[in-house]
Short mmCIF file of C-alpha atoms and ligand atoms in Angstrom, two decimals:
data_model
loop_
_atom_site.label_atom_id
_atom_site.label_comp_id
_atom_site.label_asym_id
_atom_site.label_seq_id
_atom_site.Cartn_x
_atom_site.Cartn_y
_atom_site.Cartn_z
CA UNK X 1 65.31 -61.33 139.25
CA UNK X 2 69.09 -61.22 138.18
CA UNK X 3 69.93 -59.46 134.75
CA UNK X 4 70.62 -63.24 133.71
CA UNK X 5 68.04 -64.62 134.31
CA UNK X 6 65.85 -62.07 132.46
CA UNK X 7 67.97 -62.77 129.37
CA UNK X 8 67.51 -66.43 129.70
CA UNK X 9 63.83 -65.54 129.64
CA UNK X 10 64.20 -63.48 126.49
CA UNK X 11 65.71 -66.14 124.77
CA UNK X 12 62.93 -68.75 125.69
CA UNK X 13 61.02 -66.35 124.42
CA UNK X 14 62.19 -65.90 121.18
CA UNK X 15 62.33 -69.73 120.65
CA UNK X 16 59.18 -69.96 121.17
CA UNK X 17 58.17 -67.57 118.68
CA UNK X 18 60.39 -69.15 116.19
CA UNK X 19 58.50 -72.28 114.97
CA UNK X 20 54.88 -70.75 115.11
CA UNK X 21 56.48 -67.77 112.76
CA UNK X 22 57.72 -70.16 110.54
CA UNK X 23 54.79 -72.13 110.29
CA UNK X 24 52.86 -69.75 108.52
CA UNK X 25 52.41 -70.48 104.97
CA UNK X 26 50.94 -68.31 102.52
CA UNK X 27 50.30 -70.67 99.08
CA UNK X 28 49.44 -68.65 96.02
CA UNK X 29 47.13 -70.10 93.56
CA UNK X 30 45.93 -68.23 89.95
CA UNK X 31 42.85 -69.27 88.01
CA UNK X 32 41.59 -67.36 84.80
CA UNK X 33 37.98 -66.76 83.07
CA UNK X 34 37.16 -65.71 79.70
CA UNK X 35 34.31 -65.12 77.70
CA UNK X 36 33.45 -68.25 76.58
CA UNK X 37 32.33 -68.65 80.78
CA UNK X 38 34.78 -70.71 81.51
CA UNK X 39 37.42 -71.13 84.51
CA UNK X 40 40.56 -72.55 83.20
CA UNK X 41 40.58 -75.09 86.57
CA UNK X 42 38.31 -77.63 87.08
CA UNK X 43 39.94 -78.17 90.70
CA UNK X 44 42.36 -76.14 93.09
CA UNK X 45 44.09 -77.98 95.27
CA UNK X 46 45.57 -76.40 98.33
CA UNK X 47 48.80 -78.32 100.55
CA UNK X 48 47.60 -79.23 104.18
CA UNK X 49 50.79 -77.00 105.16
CA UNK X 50 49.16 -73.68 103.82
CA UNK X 51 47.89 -70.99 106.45
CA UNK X 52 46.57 -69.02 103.92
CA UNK X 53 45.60 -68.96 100.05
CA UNK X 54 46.83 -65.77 97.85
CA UNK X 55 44.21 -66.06 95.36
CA UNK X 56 44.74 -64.27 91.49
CA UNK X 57 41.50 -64.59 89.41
CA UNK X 58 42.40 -62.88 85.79
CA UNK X 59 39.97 -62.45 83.35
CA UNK X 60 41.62 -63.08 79.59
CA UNK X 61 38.70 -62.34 77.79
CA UNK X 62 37.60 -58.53 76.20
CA UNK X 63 34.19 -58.25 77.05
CA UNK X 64 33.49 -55.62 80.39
CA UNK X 65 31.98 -57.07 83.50
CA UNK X 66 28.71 -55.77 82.53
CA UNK X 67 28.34 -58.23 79.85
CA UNK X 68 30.86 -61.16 80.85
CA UNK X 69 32.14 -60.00 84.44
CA UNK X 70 33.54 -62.48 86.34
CA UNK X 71 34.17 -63.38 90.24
CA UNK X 72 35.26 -66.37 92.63
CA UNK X 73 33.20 -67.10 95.28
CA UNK X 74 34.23 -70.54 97.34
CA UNK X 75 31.34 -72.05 99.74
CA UNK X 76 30.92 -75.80 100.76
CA UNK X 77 29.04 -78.04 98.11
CA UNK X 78 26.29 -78.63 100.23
CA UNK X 79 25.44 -74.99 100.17
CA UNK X 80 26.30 -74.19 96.14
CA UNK X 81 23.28 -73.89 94.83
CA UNK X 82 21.28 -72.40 97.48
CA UNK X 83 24.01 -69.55 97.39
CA UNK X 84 24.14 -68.94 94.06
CA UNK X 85 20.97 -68.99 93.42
CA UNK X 86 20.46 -66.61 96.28
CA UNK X 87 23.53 -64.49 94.65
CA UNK X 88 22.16 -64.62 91.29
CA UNK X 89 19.16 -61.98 92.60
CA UNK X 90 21.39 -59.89 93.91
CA UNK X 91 21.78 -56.14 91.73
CA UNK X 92 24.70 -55.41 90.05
CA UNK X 93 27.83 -53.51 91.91
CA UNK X 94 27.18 -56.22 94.74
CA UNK X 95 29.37 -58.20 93.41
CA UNK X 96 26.86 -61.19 93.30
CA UNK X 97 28.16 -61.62 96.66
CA UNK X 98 25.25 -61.74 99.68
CA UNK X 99 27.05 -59.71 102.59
CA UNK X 100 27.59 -61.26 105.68
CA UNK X 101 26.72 -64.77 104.53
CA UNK X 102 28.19 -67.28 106.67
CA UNK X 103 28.40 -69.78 103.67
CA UNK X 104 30.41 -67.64 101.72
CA UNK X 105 33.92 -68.94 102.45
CA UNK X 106 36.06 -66.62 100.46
CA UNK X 107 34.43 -64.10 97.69
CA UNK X 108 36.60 -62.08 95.03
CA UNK X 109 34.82 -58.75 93.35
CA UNK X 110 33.08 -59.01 89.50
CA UNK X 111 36.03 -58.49 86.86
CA UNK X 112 35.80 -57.75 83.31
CA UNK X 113 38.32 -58.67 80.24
CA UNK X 114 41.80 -57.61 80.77
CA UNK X 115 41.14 -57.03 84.23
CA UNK X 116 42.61 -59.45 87.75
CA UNK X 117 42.00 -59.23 91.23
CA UNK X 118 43.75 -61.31 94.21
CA UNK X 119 41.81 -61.99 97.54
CA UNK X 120 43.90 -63.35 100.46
CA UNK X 121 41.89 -66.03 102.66
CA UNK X 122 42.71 -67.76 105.17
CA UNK X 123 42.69 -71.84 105.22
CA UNK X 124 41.47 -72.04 108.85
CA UNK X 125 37.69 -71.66 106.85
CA UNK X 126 38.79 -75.13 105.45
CA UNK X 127 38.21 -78.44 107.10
CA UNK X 128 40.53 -81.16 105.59
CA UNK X 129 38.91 -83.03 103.55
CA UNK X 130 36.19 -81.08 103.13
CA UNK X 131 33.70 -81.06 100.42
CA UNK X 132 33.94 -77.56 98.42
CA UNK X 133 33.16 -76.12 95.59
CA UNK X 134 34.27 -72.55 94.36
CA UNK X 135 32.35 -70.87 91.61
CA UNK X 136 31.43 -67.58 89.31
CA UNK X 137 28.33 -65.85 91.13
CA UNK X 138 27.06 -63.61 88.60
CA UNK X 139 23.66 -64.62 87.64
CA UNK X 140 23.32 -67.89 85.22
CA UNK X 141 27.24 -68.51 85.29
CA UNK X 142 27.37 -70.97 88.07
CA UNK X 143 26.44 -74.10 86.10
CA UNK X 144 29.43 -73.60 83.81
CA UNK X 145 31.63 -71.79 86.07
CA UNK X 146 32.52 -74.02 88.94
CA UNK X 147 35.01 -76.24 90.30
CA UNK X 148 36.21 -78.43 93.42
CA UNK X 149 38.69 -76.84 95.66
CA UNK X 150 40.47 -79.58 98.19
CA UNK X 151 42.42 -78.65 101.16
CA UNK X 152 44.71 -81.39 102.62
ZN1 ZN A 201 31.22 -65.66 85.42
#
């Protein structure tokens, strides 16, 4: 192999790596709570072009997450209310989260007032076009704490 040809090689290379580098696309989305148990979103909607969501849940209210805590748990509609209601017996410092759920999509930890947290997910979860809902798993807050998110 000539010292030519190897370079020729490295630059194939390189191109190569070029456009799947560039087609990552992290999309950053916030949503907040507060302690009237409500999300300030009724629907998130995620760009077909994203590779992965950079989620920010704040919590605006004062109240600590024992009393008002908040999270953001996304799952498919279909499976929203068998999830939270199976997340709603779960103790507290779980999170409200079941562990190694497969219809848990994307889950954030419990938050009080004056508190945020960011989870990073990433959209290959998502089918385009899907039907999902994300929500607030902490026991009796998913009726008024939920929303649609659409990918696509
Ligand atoms: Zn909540």
């Amino acid at each position: 192999m000539s010292s030519k040809h190897v370079v020729s090689c490295f630059i194939a290379a390189l191109l190569a790596w070029a456009p799947l580098q560039a087609a990552a696309k992290t999309c950053s989305v916030a949503i907040d709570s507060n302690d009237a148990m409500q999300f300030d979103k009724k629907e998130i909607r995620i760009a077909a072009d994203c590779t992965q969501v950079k989620l920010t849940l704040r919590h605006t209210g004062a109240l600590p997450a024992e009393v008002m805590g908040h999270n953001w748990v996304l799952t498919t509609t279909a499976n929203l209310e068998a999830l939270a209601t199976a997340a709603g017996k779960l103790p507290a410092g779980s999170d409200h989260v079941p562990k190694g759920d497969a219809r848990v999509l994307a889950a954030s930890k419990v938050i009080g007032g004056g508190q945020s947290t960011t989870l990073t997910f990433p959209t290959s979860v998502l089918r385009k076009g899907g039907d999902y809902t994300f929500f607030c798993s902490v026991p009796g807050h998913w009726s008024m704490m939920k929303g649609k998110l659409v990918f696509g």
